[in-house]
PDB file of N, CA and C in Angstrom:
ATOM      1  N   UNK A  87     122.199  71.914  77.664  1.00  0.00           N
ATOM      2  CA  UNK A  87     121.937  72.186  79.050  1.00  0.00           C
ATOM      3  C   UNK A  87     121.903  70.860  79.807  1.00  0.00           C
ATOM      4  N   UNK A  88     122.521  70.831  80.962  1.00  0.00           N
ATOM      5  CA  UNK A  88     122.535  69.624  81.768  1.00  0.00           C
ATOM      6  C   UNK A  88     122.123  69.971  83.200  1.00  0.00           C
ATOM      7  N   UNK A  89     121.219  69.185  83.739  1.00  0.00           N
ATOM      8  CA  UNK A  89     120.740  69.409  85.090  1.00  0.00           C
ATOM      9  C   UNK A  89     121.661  68.763  86.120  1.00  0.00           C
ATOM     10  N   UNK A  90     121.878  69.478  87.208  1.00  0.00           N
ATOM     11  CA  UNK A  90     122.672  68.954  88.324  1.00  0.00           C
ATOM     12  C   UNK A  90     121.793  68.788  89.565  1.00  0.00           C
ATOM     13  N   UNK A  91     120.473  68.794  89.360  1.00  0.00           N
ATOM     14  CA  UNK A  91     119.538  68.759  90.486  1.00  0.00           C
ATOM     15  C   UNK A  91     119.671  67.484  91.313  1.00  0.00           C
ATOM     16  N   UNK A  92     119.949  66.354  90.667  1.00  0.00           N
ATOM     17  CA  UNK A  92     120.106  65.097  91.420  1.00  0.00           C
ATOM     18  C   UNK A  92     121.204  65.214  92.471  1.00  0.00           C
ATOM     19  N   UNK A  93     122.277  65.898  92.128  1.00  0.00           N
ATOM     20  CA  UNK A  93     123.386  66.078  93.058  1.00  0.00           C
ATOM     21  C   UNK A  93     122.944  66.917  94.249  1.00  0.00           C
ATOM     22  N   UNK A  94     122.222  68.011  93.972  1.00  0.00           N
ATOM     23  CA  UNK A  94     121.742  68.873  95.053  1.00  0.00           C
ATOM     24  C   UNK A  94     120.763  68.146  95.962  1.00  0.00           C
ATOM     25  N   UNK A  95     119.892  67.349  95.367  1.00  0.00           N
ATOM     26  CA  UNK A  95     118.930  66.582  96.159  1.00  0.00           C
ATOM     27  C   UNK A  95     119.671  65.574  97.043  1.00  0.00           C
ATOM     28  N   UNK A  96     120.631  64.871  96.485  1.00  0.00           N
ATOM     29  CA  UNK A  96     121.394  63.880  97.253  1.00  0.00           C
ATOM     30  C   UNK A  96     122.129  64.550  98.416  1.00  0.00           C
ATOM     31  N   UNK A  97     122.716  65.700  98.172  1.00  0.00           N
ATOM     32  CA  UNK A  97     123.416  66.417  99.239  1.00  0.00           C
ATOM     33  C   UNK A  97     122.458  66.828 100.344  1.00  0.00           C
ATOM     34  N   UNK A  98     121.289  67.322  99.960  1.00  0.00           N
ATOM     35  CA  UNK A  98     120.306  67.743 100.965  1.00  0.00           C
ATOM     36  C   UNK A  98     119.750  66.546 101.737  1.00  0.00           C
ATOM     37  N   UNK A  99     119.558  65.422 101.053  1.00  0.00           N
ATOM     38  CA  UNK A  99     119.081  64.217 101.737  1.00  0.00           C
ATOM     39  C   UNK A  99     120.075  63.771 102.806  1.00  0.00           C
ATOM     40  N   UNK A 100     121.352  63.824 102.498  1.00  0.00           N
ATOM     41  CA  UNK A 100     122.378  63.448 103.473  1.00  0.00           C
ATOM     42  C   UNK A 100     122.376  64.441 104.632  1.00  0.00           C
ATOM     43  N   UNK A 101     122.318  65.706 104.291  1.00  0.00           N
ATOM     44  CA  UNK A 101     122.346  66.756 105.306  1.00  0.00           C
ATOM     45  C   UNK A 101     121.150  66.655 106.255  1.00  0.00           C
ATOM     46  N   UNK A 102     119.975  66.405 105.699  1.00  0.00           N
ATOM     47  CA  UNK A 102     118.753  66.355 106.505  1.00  0.00           C
ATOM     48  C   UNK A 102     118.397  64.951 106.980  1.00  0.00           C
ATOM     49  N   UNK A 103     119.176  63.970 106.549  1.00  0.00           N
ATOM     50  CA  UNK A 103     118.957  62.570 106.930  1.00  0.00           C
ATOM     51  C   UNK A 103     117.528  62.108 106.661  1.00  0.00           C
ATOM     52  N   UNK A 104     117.084  62.385 105.431  1.00  0.00           N
ATOM     53  CA  UNK A 104     115.750  61.959 104.997  1.00  0.00           C
ATOM     54  C   UNK A 104     115.740  61.833 103.482  1.00  0.00           C
ATOM     55  N   UNK A 105     114.808  61.045 102.984  1.00  0.00           N
ATOM     56  CA  UNK A 105     114.596  60.926 101.549  1.00  0.00           C
ATOM     57  C   UNK A 105     113.654  62.040 101.126  1.00  0.00           C
ATOM     58  N   UNK A 106     113.992  62.709 100.050  1.00  0.00           N
ATOM     59  CA  UNK A 106     113.176  63.826  99.576  1.00  0.00           C
ATOM     60  C   UNK A 106     112.664  63.494  98.180  1.00  0.00           C
ATOM     61  N   UNK A 107     111.362  63.337  98.053  1.00  0.00           N
ATOM     62  CA  UNK A 107     110.749  62.993  96.769  1.00  0.00           C
ATOM     63  C   UNK A 107     110.455  64.219  95.922  1.00  0.00           C
ATOM     64  N   UNK A 108     110.064  63.961  94.704  1.00  0.00           N
ATOM     65  CA  UNK A 108     109.769  65.022  93.743  1.00  0.00           C
ATOM     66  C   UNK A 108     108.670  65.942  94.260  1.00  0.00           C
ATOM     67  N   UNK A 109     107.586  65.365  94.741  1.00  0.00           N
ATOM     68  CA  UNK A 109     106.471  66.183  95.231  1.00  0.00           C
ATOM     69  C   UNK A 109     106.860  67.005  96.458  1.00  0.00           C
ATOM     70  N   UNK A 110     107.704  66.458  97.301  1.00  0.00           N
ATOM     71  CA  UNK A 110     108.169  67.190  98.476  1.00  0.00           C
ATOM     72  C   UNK A 110     109.015  68.382  98.057  1.00  0.00           C
ATOM     73  N   UNK A 111     109.930  68.164  97.129  1.00  0.00           N
ATOM     74  CA  UNK A 111     110.767  69.260  96.629  1.00  0.00           C
ATOM     75  C   UNK A 111     109.889  70.354  96.033  1.00  0.00           C
ATOM     76  N   UNK A 112     108.955  69.954  95.178  1.00  0.00           N
ATOM     77  CA  UNK A 112     108.079  70.925  94.524  1.00  0.00           C
ATOM     78  C   UNK A 112     107.263  71.711  95.548  1.00  0.00           C
ATOM     79  N   UNK A 113     106.688  71.021  96.515  1.00  0.00           N
ATOM     80  CA  UNK A 113     105.860  71.686  97.520  1.00  0.00           C
ATOM     81  C   UNK A 113     106.680  72.607  98.414  1.00  0.00           C
ATOM     82  N   UNK A 114     107.822  72.127  98.905  1.00  0.00           N
ATOM     83  CA  UNK A 114     108.640  72.918  99.817  1.00  0.00           C
ATOM     84  C   UNK A 114     109.330  74.086  99.105  1.00  0.00           C
ATOM     85  N   UNK A 115     109.662  73.896  97.833  1.00  0.00           N
ATOM     86  CA  UNK A 115     110.343  74.949  97.070  1.00  0.00           C
ATOM     87  C   UNK A 115     109.351  75.937  96.463  1.00  0.00           C
ATOM     88  N   UNK A 116     108.159  75.452  96.160  1.00  0.00           N
ATOM     89  CA  UNK A 116     107.189  76.295  95.466  1.00  0.00           C
ATOM     90  C   UNK A 116     107.375  76.246  93.963  1.00  0.00           C
ATOM     91  N   UNK A 117     107.888  75.130  93.470  1.00  0.00           N
ATOM     92  CA  UNK A 117     108.099  74.926  92.034  1.00  0.00           C
ATOM     93  C   UNK A 117     107.100  73.883  91.536  1.00  0.00           C
ATOM     94  N   UNK A 118     106.936  73.802  90.230  1.00  0.00           N
ATOM     95  CA  UNK A 118     106.004  72.820  89.690  1.00  0.00           C
ATOM     96  C   UNK A 118     106.618  71.419  89.728  1.00  0.00           C
ATOM     97  N   UNK A 119     105.764  70.437  89.937  1.00  0.00           N
ATOM     98  CA  UNK A 119     106.199  69.044  89.974  1.00  0.00           C
ATOM     99  C   UNK A 119     106.837  68.657  88.640  1.00  0.00           C
ATOM    100  N   UNK A 120     106.245  69.102  87.533  1.00  0.00           N
ATOM    101  CA  UNK A 120     106.767  68.719  86.222  1.00  0.00           C
ATOM    102  C   UNK A 120     108.170  69.290  85.990  1.00  0.00           C
ATOM    103  N   UNK A 121     108.425  70.508  86.442  1.00  0.00           N
ATOM    104  CA  UNK A 121     109.760  71.085  86.289  1.00  0.00           C
ATOM    105  C   UNK A 121     110.776  70.294  87.098  1.00  0.00           C
ATOM    106  N   UNK A 122     110.440  69.988  88.340  1.00  0.00           N
ATOM    107  CA  UNK A 122     111.360  69.223  89.192  1.00  0.00           C
ATOM    108  C   UNK A 122     111.623  67.860  88.587  1.00  0.00           C
ATOM    109  N   UNK A 123     110.573  67.194  88.134  1.00  0.00           N
ATOM    110  CA  UNK A 123     110.719  65.857  87.551  1.00  0.00           C
ATOM    111  C   UNK A 123     111.605  65.895  86.301  1.00  0.00           C
ATOM    112  N   UNK A 124     111.376  66.852  85.439  1.00  0.00           N
ATOM    113  CA  UNK A 124     112.172  66.937  84.210  1.00  0.00           C
ATOM    114  C   UNK A 124     113.624  67.303  84.498  1.00  0.00           C
ATOM    115  N   UNK A 125     113.848  68.151  85.490  1.00  0.00           N
ATOM    116  CA  UNK A 125     115.229  68.477  85.870  1.00  0.00           C
ATOM    117  C   UNK A 125     115.933  67.248  86.442  1.00  0.00           C
ATOM    118  N   UNK A 126     115.236  66.498  87.278  1.00  0.00           N
ATOM    119  CA  UNK A 126     115.838  65.294  87.858  1.00  0.00           C
ATOM    120  C   UNK A 126     116.140  64.245  86.791  1.00  0.00           C
ATOM    121  N   UNK A 127     115.284  64.158  85.784  1.00  0.00           N
ATOM    122  CA  UNK A 127     115.481  63.184  84.706  1.00  0.00           C
ATOM    123  C   UNK A 127     116.357  63.727  83.585  1.00  0.00           C
ATOM    124  N   UNK A 128     116.743  64.990  83.711  1.00  0.00           N
ATOM    125  CA  UNK A 128     117.573  65.666  82.711  1.00  0.00           C
ATOM    126  C   UNK A 128     116.920  65.639  81.326  1.00  0.00           C
ATOM    127  N   UNK A 129     115.599  65.848  81.296  1.00  0.00           N
ATOM    128  CA  UNK A 129     114.861  65.860  80.038  1.00  0.00           C
ATOM    129  C   UNK A 129     114.245  67.231  79.761  1.00  0.00           C
ATOM    130  N   UNK A 130     114.595  68.220  80.533  1.00  0.00           N
ATOM    131  CA  UNK A 130     113.981  69.540  80.395  1.00  0.00           C
ATOM    132  C   UNK A 130     114.633  70.325  79.262  1.00  0.00           C
ATOM    133  N   UNK A 131     113.821  71.037  78.516  1.00  0.00           N
ATOM    134  CA  UNK A 131     114.313  71.872  77.411  1.00  0.00           C
ATOM    135  C   UNK A 131     114.263  73.346  77.797  1.00  0.00           C
ATOM    136  N   UNK A 132     113.250  73.731  78.573  1.00  0.00           N
ATOM    137  CA  UNK A 132     113.081  75.100  79.042  1.00  0.00           C
ATOM    138  C   UNK A 132     112.737  75.064  80.529  1.00  0.00           C
ATOM    139  N   UNK A 133     113.306  75.997  81.273  1.00  0.00           N
ATOM    140  CA  UNK A 133     113.032  76.058  82.701  1.00  0.00           C
ATOM    141  C   UNK A 133     112.309  77.367  82.999  1.00  0.00           C
ATOM    142  N   UNK A 134     111.088  77.303  83.527  1.00  0.00           N
ATOM    143  CA  UNK A 134     110.401  78.534  83.906  1.00  0.00           C
ATOM    144  C   UNK A 134     111.225  79.283  84.964  1.00  0.00           C
ATOM    145  N   UNK A 135     111.406  80.579  84.767  1.00  0.00           N
ATOM    146  CA  UNK A 135     112.253  81.353  85.668  1.00  0.00           C
ATOM    147  C   UNK A 135     111.747  81.365  87.104  1.00  0.00           C
ATOM    148  N   UNK A 136     110.428  81.367  87.292  1.00  0.00           N
ATOM    149  CA  UNK A 136     109.912  81.358  88.658  1.00  0.00           C
ATOM    150  C   UNK A 136     110.239  80.036  89.357  1.00  0.00           C
ATOM    151  N   UNK A 137     110.173  78.936  88.635  1.00  0.00           N
ATOM    152  CA  UNK A 137     110.544  77.635  89.209  1.00  0.00           C
ATOM    153  C   UNK A 137     112.041  77.574  89.501  1.00  0.00           C
ATOM    154  N   UNK A 138     112.830  78.103  88.584  1.00  0.00           N
ATOM    155  CA  UNK A 138     114.282  78.105  88.768  1.00  0.00           C
ATOM    156  C   UNK A 138     114.659  78.936  89.991  1.00  0.00           C
ATOM    157  N   UNK A 139     114.036  80.091  90.140  1.00  0.00           N
ATOM    158  CA  UNK A 139     114.280  80.937  91.308  1.00  0.00           C
ATOM    159  C   UNK A 139     113.869  80.251  92.598  1.00  0.00           C
ATOM    160  N   UNK A 140     112.722  79.576  92.571  1.00  0.00           N
ATOM    161  CA  UNK A 140     112.242  78.860  93.757  1.00  0.00           C
ATOM    162  C   UNK A 140     113.209  77.748  94.151  1.00  0.00           C
ATOM    163  N   UNK A 141     113.724  77.029  93.170  1.00  0.00           N
ATOM    164  CA  UNK A 141     114.674  75.949  93.457  1.00  0.00           C
ATOM    165  C   UNK A 141     116.001  76.502  93.972  1.00  0.00           C
ATOM    166  N   UNK A 142     116.434  77.628  93.428  1.00  0.00           N
ATOM    167  CA  UNK A 142     117.669  78.263  93.921  1.00  0.00           C
ATOM    168  C   UNK A 142     117.516  78.667  95.392  1.00  0.00           C
ATOM    169  N   UNK A 143     116.364  79.230  95.737  1.00  0.00           N
ATOM    170  CA  UNK A 143     116.131  79.597  97.141  1.00  0.00           C
ATOM    171  C   UNK A 143     116.067  78.357  98.023  1.00  0.00           C
ATOM    172  N   UNK A 144     115.384  77.324  97.566  1.00  0.00           N
ATOM    173  CA  UNK A 144     115.227  76.092  98.342  1.00  0.00           C
ATOM    174  C   UNK A 144     116.576  75.429  98.622  1.00  0.00           C
ATOM    175  N   UNK A 145     117.423  75.356  97.609  1.00  0.00           N
ATOM    176  CA  UNK A 145     118.720  74.711  97.767  1.00  0.00           C
ATOM    177  C   UNK A 145     119.827  75.691  98.170  1.00  0.00           C
ATOM    178  N   UNK A 146     119.464  76.967  98.292  1.00  0.00           N
ATOM    179  CA  UNK A 146     120.425  78.023  98.657  1.00  0.00           C
ATOM    180  C   UNK A 146     121.642  77.974  97.732  1.00  0.00           C
ATOM    181  N   UNK A 147     121.355  78.102  96.451  1.00  0.00           N
ATOM    182  CA  UNK A 147     122.418  77.991  95.450  1.00  0.00           C
ATOM    183  C   UNK A 147     122.174  78.972  94.315  1.00  0.00           C
ATOM    184  N   UNK A 148     123.083  78.989  93.380  1.00  0.00           N
ATOM    185  CA  UNK A 148     122.951  79.810  92.177  1.00  0.00           C
ATOM    186  C   UNK A 148     122.415  78.958  91.025  1.00  0.00           C
ATOM    187  N   UNK A 149     121.970  79.625  89.989  1.00  0.00           N
ATOM    188  CA  UNK A 149     121.429  78.942  88.814  1.00  0.00           C
ATOM    189  C   UNK A 149     122.438  77.937  88.254  1.00  0.00           C
ATOM    190  N   UNK A 150     123.708  78.316  88.210  1.00  0.00           N
ATOM    191  CA  UNK A 150     124.747  77.435  87.674  1.00  0.00           C
ATOM    192  C   UNK A 150     124.961  76.176  88.485  1.00  0.00           C
ATOM    193  N   UNK A 151     124.461  76.160  89.720  1.00  0.00           N
ATOM    194  CA  UNK A 151     124.543  74.950  90.532  1.00  0.00           C
ATOM    195  C   UNK A 151     123.446  73.952  90.156  1.00  0.00           C
ATOM    196  N   UNK A 152     122.387  74.449  89.525  1.00  0.00           N
ATOM    197  CA  UNK A 152     121.267  73.594  89.123  1.00  0.00           C
ATOM    198  C   UNK A 152     121.400  73.139  87.673  1.00  0.00           C
ATOM    199  N   UNK A 153     121.755  74.067  86.801  1.00  0.00           N
ATOM    200  CA  UNK A 153     121.922  73.718  85.397  1.00  0.00           C
ATOM    201  C   UNK A 153     123.263  74.228  84.898  1.00  0.00           C
ATOM    202  N   UNK A 154     123.831  73.500  83.972  1.00  0.00           N
ATOM    203  CA  UNK A 154     125.078  73.936  83.354  1.00  0.00           C
ATOM    204  C   UNK A 154     124.933  73.777  81.847  1.00  0.00           C
ATOM    205  N   UNK A 155     125.647  74.607  81.145  1.00  0.00           N
ATOM    206  CA  UNK A 155     125.617  74.554  79.692  1.00  0.00           C
ATOM    207  C   UNK A 155     126.716  73.611  79.216  1.00  0.00           C
ATOM    208  N   UNK A 156     126.362  72.739  78.296  1.00  0.00           N
ATOM    209  CA  UNK A 156     127.338  71.826  77.702  1.00  0.00           C
ATOM    210  C   UNK A 156     127.241  71.953  76.193  1.00  0.00           C
ATOM    211  N   UNK A 157     128.336  71.708  75.535  1.00  0.00           N
ATOM    212  CA  UNK A 157     128.370  71.739  74.077  1.00  0.00           C
ATOM    213  C   UNK A 157     127.670  70.483  73.565  1.00  0.00           C
ATOM    214  N   UNK A 158     126.626  70.667  72.768  1.00  0.00           N
ATOM    215  CA  UNK A 158     125.861  69.530  72.241  1.00  0.00           C
ATOM    216  C   UNK A 158     126.723  68.602  71.393  1.00  0.00           C
ATOM    217  N   UNK A 159     127.728  69.159  70.711  1.00  0.00           N
ATOM    218  CA  UNK A 159     128.596  68.354  69.851  1.00  0.00           C
ATOM    219  C   UNK A 159     129.658  67.607  70.645  1.00  0.00           C
ATOM    220  N   UNK A 160     130.020  68.156  71.810  1.00  0.00           N
ATOM    221  CA  UNK A 160     131.027  67.544  72.676  1.00  0.00           C
ATOM    222  C   UNK A 160     130.445  67.491  74.090  1.00  0.00           C
ATOM    223  N   UNK A 161     129.640  66.468  74.417  1.00  0.00           N
ATOM    224  CA  UNK A 161     128.921  66.398  75.681  1.00  0.00           C
ATOM    225  C   UNK A 161     129.782  66.555  76.928  1.00  0.00           C
ATOM    226  N   UNK A 162     131.033  66.215  76.888  1.00  0.00           N
ATOM    227  CA  UNK A 162     131.888  66.341  78.071  1.00  0.00           C
ATOM    228  C   UNK A 162     132.446  67.735  78.277  1.00  0.00           C
ATOM    229  N   UNK A 163     132.233  68.622  77.313  1.00  0.00           N
ATOM    230  CA  UNK A 163     132.797  69.963  77.360  1.00  0.00           C
ATOM    231  C   UNK A 163     131.775  70.935  77.948  1.00  0.00           C
ATOM    232  N   UNK A 164     132.129  71.551  79.092  1.00  0.00           N
ATOM    233  CA  UNK A 164     131.271  72.554  79.700  1.00  0.00           C
ATOM    234  C   UNK A 164     131.616  73.911  79.110  1.00  0.00           C
ATOM    235  N   UNK A 165     130.589  74.676  78.808  1.00  0.00           N
ATOM    236  CA  UNK A 165     130.804  76.000  78.248  1.00  0.00           C
ATOM    237  C   UNK A 165     130.918  77.024  79.366  1.00  0.00           C
ATOM    238  N   UNK A 166     131.754  78.052  79.161  1.00  0.00           N
ATOM    239  CA  UNK A 166     131.913  79.095  80.191  1.00  0.00           C
ATOM    240  C   UNK A 166     130.679  79.937  80.321  1.00  0.00           C
TER     241      UNK A 166
END
């Protein structure tokens, strides 16, 4: 699993012309700070569904826009 949250945050920062920190994302989205932090650092192993749903609503996107599945043996290969 690979997180794409940094890309979404960067796009929103450009769109809103402001820097958006981890705590701001968590508070405005209604997700936990630890989930947001781990997604941004790409160190998350499990994503709570309520946090994932909150982030999807906040960024107005689908789950696949936040996380993508990759083959562990071939990191550059995205799985369908």
